[in-house]
Short mmCIF file of C-alpha atoms and ligand atoms in Angstrom, two decimals:
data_model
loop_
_atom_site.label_atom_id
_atom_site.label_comp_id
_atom_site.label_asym_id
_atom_site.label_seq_id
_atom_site.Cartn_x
_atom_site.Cartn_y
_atom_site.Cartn_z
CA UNK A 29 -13.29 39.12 21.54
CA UNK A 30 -16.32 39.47 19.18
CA UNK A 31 -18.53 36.82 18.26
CA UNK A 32 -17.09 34.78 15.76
CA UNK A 33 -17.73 36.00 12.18
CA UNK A 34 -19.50 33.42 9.58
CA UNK A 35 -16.71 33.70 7.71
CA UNK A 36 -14.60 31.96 9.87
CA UNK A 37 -16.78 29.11 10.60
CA UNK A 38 -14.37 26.32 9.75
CA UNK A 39 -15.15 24.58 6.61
CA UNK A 40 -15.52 20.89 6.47
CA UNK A 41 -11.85 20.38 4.80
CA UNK A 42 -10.44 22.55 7.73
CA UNK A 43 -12.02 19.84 10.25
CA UNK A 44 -10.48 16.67 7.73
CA UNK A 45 -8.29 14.26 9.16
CA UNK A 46 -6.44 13.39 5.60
CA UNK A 47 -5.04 10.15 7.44
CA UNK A 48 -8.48 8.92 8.06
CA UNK A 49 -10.02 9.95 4.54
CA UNK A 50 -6.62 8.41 3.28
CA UNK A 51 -7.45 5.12 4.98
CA UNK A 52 -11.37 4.93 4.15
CA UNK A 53 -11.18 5.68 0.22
CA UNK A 54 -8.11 3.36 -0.62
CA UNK A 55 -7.44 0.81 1.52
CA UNK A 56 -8.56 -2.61 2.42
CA UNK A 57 -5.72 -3.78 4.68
CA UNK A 58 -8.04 -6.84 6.29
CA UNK A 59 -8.08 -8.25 2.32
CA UNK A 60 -4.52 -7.60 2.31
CA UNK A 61 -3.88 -9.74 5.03
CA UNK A 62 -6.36 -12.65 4.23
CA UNK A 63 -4.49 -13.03 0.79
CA UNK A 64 -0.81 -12.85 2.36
CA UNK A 65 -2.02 -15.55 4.43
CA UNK A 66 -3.43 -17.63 2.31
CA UNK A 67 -1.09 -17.27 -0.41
CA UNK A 68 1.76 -17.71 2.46
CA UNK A 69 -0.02 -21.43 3.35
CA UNK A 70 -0.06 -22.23 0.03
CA UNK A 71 3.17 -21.68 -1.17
CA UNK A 72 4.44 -23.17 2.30
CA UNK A 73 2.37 -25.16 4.14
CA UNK A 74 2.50 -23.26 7.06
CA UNK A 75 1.44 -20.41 8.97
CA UNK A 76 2.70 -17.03 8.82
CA UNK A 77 3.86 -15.61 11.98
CA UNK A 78 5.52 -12.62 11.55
CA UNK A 79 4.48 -9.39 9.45
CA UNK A 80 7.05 -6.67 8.21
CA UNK A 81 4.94 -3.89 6.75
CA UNK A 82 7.64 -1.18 4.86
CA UNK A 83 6.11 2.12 3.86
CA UNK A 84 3.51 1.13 6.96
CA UNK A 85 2.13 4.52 6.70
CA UNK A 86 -0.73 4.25 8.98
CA UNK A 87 -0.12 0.93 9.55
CA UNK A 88 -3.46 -0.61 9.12
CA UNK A 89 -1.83 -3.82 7.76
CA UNK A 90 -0.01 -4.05 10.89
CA UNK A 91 -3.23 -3.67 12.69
CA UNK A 92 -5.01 -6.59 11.03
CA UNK A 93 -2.09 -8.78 11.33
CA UNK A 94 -2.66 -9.21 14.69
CA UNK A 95 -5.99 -9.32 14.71
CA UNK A 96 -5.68 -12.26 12.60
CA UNK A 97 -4.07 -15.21 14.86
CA UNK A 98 -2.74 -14.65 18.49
CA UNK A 99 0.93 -15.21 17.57
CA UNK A 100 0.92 -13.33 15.33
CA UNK A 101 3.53 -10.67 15.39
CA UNK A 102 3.77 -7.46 12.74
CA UNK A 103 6.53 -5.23 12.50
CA UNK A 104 5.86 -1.25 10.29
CA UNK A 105 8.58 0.50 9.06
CA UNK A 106 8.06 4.20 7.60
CA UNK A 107 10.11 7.30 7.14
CA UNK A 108 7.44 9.74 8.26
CA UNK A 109 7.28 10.09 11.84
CA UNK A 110 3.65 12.44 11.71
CA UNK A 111 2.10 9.34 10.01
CA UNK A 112 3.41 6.60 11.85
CA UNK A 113 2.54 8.59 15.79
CA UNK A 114 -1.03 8.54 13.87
CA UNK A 115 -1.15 4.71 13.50
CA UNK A 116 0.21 4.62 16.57
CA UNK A 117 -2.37 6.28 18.13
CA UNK A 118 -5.74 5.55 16.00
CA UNK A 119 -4.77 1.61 14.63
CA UNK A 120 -2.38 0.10 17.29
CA UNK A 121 -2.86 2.33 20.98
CA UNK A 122 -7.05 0.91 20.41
CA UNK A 123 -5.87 -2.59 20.40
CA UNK A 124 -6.77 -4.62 23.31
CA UNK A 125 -3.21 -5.02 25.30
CA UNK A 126 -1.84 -8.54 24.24
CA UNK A 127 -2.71 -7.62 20.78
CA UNK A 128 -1.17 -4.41 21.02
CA UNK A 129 2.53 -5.69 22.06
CA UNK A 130 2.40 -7.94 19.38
CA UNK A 131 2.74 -4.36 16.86
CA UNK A 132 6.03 -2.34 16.35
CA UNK A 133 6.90 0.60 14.40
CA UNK A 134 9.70 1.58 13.18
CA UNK A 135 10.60 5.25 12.04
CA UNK A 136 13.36 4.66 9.40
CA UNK A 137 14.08 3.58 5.93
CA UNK A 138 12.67 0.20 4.34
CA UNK A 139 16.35 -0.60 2.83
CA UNK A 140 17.99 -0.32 6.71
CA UNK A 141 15.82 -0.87 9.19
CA UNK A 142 15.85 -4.03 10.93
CA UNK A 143 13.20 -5.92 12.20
CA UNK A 144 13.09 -9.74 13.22
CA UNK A 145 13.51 -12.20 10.40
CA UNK A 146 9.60 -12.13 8.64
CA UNK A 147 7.78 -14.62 6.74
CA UNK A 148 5.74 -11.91 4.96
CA UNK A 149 7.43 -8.47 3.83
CA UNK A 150 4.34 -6.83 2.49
CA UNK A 151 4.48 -2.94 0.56
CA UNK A 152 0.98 -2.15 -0.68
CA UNK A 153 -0.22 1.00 -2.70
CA UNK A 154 2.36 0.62 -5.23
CA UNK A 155 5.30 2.36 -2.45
CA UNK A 156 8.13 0.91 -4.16
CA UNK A 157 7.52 2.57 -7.39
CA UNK A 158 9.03 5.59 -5.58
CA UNK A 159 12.60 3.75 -6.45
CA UNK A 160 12.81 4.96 -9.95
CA UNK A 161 16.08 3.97 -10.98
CA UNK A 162 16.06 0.31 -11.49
CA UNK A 163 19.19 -0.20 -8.94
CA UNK A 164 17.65 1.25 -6.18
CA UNK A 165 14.71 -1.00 -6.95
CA UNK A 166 16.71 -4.25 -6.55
CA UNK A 167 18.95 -2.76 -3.98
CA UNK A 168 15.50 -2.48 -1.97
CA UNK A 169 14.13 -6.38 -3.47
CA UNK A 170 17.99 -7.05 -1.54
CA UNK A 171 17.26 -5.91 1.34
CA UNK A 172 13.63 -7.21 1.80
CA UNK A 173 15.23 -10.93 0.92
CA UNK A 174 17.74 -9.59 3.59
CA UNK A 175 14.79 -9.14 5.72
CA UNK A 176 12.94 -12.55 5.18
CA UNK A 177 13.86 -15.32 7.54
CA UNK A 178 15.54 -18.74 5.58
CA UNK A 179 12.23 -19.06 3.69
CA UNK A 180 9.38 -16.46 3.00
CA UNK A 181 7.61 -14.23 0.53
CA UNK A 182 7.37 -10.49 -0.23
CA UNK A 183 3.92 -9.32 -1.12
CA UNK A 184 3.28 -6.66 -3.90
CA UNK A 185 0.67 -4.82 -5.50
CA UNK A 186 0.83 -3.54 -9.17
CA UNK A 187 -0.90 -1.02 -11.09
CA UNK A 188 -1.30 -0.55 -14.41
CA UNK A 189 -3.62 -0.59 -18.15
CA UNK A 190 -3.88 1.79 -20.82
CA UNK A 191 -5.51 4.09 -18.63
CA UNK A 192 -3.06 4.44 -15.88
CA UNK A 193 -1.35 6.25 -18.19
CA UNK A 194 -3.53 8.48 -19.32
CA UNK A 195 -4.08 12.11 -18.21
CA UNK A 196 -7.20 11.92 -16.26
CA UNK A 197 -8.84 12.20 -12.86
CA UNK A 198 -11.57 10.22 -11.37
CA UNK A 199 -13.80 10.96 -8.32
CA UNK A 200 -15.72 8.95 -6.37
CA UNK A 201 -18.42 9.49 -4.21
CA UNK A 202 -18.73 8.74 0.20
CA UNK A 203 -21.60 9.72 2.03
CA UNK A 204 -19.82 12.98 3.31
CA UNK A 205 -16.53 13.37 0.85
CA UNK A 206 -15.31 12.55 -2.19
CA UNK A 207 -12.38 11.13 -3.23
CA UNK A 208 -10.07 11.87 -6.35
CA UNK A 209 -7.47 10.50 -7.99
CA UNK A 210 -6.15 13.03 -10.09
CA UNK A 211 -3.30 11.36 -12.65
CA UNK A 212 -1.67 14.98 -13.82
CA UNK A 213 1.47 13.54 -15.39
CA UNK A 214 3.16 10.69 -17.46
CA UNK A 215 6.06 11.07 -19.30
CA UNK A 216 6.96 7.76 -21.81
CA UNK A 217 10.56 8.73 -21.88
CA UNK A 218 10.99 7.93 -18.11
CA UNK A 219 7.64 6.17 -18.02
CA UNK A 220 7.16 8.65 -14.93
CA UNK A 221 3.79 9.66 -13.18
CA UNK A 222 3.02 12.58 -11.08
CA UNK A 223 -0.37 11.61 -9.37
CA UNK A 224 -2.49 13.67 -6.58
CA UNK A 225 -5.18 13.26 -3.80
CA UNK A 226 -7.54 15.38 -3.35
CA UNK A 227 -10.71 15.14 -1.43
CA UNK A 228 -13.74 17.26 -1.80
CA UNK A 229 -16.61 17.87 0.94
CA UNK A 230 -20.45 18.97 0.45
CA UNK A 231 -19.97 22.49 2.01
CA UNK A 232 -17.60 23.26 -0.60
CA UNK A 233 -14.17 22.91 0.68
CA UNK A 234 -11.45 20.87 -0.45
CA UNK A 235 -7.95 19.27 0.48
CA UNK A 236 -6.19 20.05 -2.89
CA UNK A 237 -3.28 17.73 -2.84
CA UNK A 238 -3.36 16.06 0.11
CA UNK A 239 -0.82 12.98 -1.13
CA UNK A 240 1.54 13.26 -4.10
CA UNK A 241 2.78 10.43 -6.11
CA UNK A 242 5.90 10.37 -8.31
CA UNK A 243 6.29 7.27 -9.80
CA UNK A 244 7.90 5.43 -12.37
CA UNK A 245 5.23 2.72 -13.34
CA UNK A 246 6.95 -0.10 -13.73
CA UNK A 247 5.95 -2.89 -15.60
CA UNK A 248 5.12 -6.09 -14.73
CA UNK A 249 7.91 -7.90 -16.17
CA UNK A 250 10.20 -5.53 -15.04
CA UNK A 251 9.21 -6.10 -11.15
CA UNK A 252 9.76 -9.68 -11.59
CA UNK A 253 13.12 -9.94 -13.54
CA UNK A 254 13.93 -6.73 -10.56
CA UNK A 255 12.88 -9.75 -8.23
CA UNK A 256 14.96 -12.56 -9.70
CA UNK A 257 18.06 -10.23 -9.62
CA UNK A 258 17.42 -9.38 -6.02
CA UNK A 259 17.64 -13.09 -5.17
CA UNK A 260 14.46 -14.31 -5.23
CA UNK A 261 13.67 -17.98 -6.09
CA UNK A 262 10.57 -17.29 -7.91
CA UNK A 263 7.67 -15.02 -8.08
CA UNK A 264 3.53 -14.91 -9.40
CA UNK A 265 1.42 -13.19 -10.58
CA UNK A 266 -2.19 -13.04 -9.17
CA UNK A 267 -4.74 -11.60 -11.05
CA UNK A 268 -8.23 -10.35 -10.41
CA UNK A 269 -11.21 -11.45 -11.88
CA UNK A 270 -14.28 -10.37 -13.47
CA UNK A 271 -18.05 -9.87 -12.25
CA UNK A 272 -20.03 -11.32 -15.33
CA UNK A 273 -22.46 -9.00 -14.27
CA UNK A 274 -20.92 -5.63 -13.32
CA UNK A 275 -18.00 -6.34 -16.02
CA UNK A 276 -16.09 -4.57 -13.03
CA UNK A 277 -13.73 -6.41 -11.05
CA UNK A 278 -14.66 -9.13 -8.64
CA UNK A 279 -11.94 -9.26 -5.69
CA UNK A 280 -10.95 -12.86 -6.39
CA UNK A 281 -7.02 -12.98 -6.95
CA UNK A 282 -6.23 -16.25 -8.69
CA UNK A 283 -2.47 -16.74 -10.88
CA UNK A 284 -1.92 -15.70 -13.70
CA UNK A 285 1.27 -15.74 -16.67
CA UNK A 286 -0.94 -13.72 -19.17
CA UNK A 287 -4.01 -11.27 -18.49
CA UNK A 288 -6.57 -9.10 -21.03
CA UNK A 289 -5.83 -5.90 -21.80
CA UNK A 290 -7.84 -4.36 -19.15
CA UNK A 291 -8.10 -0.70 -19.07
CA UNK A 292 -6.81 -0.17 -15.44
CA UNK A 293 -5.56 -3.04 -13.40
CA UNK A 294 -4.17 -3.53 -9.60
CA UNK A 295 -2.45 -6.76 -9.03
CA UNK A 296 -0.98 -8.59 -6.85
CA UNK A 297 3.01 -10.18 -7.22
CA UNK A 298 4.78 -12.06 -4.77
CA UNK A 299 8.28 -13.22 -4.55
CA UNK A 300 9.64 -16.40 -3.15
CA UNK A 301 12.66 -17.14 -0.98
CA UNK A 302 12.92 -20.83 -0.73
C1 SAM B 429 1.87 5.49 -0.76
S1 SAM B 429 2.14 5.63 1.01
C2 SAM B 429 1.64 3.99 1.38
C3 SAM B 429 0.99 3.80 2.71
C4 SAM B 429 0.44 2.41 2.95
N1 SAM B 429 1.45 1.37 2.77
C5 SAM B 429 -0.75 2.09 2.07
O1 SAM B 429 -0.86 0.93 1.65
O2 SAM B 429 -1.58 2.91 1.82
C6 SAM B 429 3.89 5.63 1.06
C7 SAM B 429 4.54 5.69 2.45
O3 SAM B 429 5.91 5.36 2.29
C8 SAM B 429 6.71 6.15 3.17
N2 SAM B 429 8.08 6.15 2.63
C9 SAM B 429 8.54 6.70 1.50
N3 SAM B 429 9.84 6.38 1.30
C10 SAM B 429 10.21 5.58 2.32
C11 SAM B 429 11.42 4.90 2.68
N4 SAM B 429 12.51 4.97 1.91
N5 SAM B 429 11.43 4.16 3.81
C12 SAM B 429 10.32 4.08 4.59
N6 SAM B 429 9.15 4.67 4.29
C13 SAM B 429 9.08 5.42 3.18
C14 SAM B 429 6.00 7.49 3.22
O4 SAM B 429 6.30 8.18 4.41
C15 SAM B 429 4.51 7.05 3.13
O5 SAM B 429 3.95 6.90 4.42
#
């Protein structure tokens, strides 16, 4: 064999591990848990216990689950075996031993698999948006109040504003990638998105469509009557605030039954079983 031409001198994006760009540009699963817990105690007056993450993914919910009390106990469910042996292996196999028995994942489908009963069902990044007919979205609100012991609450985020809609793509900027959110497609008449990830690196090189998105965006009023249908007592709203300074917004999560117009939101919305 020759020496190894410059040519093939593998470029930054061949060396990417999309998982771990995945988890370092969009999520925050430690504020995830803080406000499932505190929202759980007061709603309750009690502690959570047990954690079912559905479309787990990576699991990094899981993760900080049971990092946060020693009983506590977190269950991930996910269809995609690749991404769920990752978690396994980079979130769960580091944990120290008693914290690590304390995790489960589950390769299979949120509306069937069973875990034990959970106080918290949590599905973050806006997974259930992937049900686009409004059936399938209740049959899955079902079977997570299926999935709830007697009492409990499922945890969602939302995502909307004017410019969620909007064709546009937005990158932002790590020490040694970028990340962008490319929104390619909405169409009103099915109020349906077709959103990418890509990432780009300072060599040059890019992961063109790493994750693809089709989602119907539903409303917010739409989740919650969804919610009511599917059995659930009650649900909220929580919505962020505002920096006075940056005008951006400030991480704080408080109720809300009406909001400003923003531009782009991400909310939270819990339901109740009581
Ligand atoms: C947008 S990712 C969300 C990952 C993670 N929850 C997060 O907050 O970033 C969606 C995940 O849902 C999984 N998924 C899609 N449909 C599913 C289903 N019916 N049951 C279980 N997992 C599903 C995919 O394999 C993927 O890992």
């Amino acid at each position: 064999m020759g020496k190894r031409k410059k040519a093939d001198k593998p470029t930054m994006a061949d060396l990417a591990d999309r998982h771990a760009l995945y988890e370092r540009a969009v999520q925050e699963p430690e504020v995830d848990v803080e406000f499932a817990i505190d929202t759980f105690r007061s709603e309750f007056a009690r502690r959570p216990f047990v954690l079912r993450e559905d479309f787990c993914g990576t699991a990094g919910v899981c993760r900080d689950w049971v990092r946060a009390h020693p009983r506590n106990i977190a269950w991930g469910v996910d269809l995609d075996r690749e991404t769920l042996d990752w978690g396994q292996t980079h979130n769960v196999d580091p944990l120290p031993k008693k914290s690590r028995r304390r995790v489960g994942l589950v390769h299979g489908d949120v509306r069937s698999a069973l875990t034990d009963p959970a106080d918290v069902v949590m599905a973050q990044n806006f997974s259930y948006f992937l049900f686009e007919r409004r059936p399938d979205l209740v049959a899955y609100f079902r079977a997570c109040h299926e999935h709830l012991g007697k009492t409990g609450m499922l945890l969602l985020d939302a995502y909307g504003g004017p410019a969620s809609v909007a064709r546009m793509s937005e990158e932002t900027e790590y020490d040694d990638f970028s990340y962008v959110w490319d929104q390619d497609q909405f169409d009103p008449v099915q109020q349906r998105a077709t959103c990418y990830i890509d990432f780009r690196f300072p060599d040059g090189s890019k992961l063109e469509r790493a994750f693809t998105y089709e989602w119907r965006m539903y409303t917010i009023p739409e989740i919650r009557d969804a919610l009511a249908d599917a059995g659930f007592a009650d649900s909220k709203v929580y919505w962020e605030g505002t920096d006075p300074e940056s005008g951006e917004g400030d991480g704080v999560y408080t109720q809300a039954e009406t909001a400003d117009n923003d531009e782009a939101w991400v909310c939270y919305v819990a339901g109740f079983k009581r």
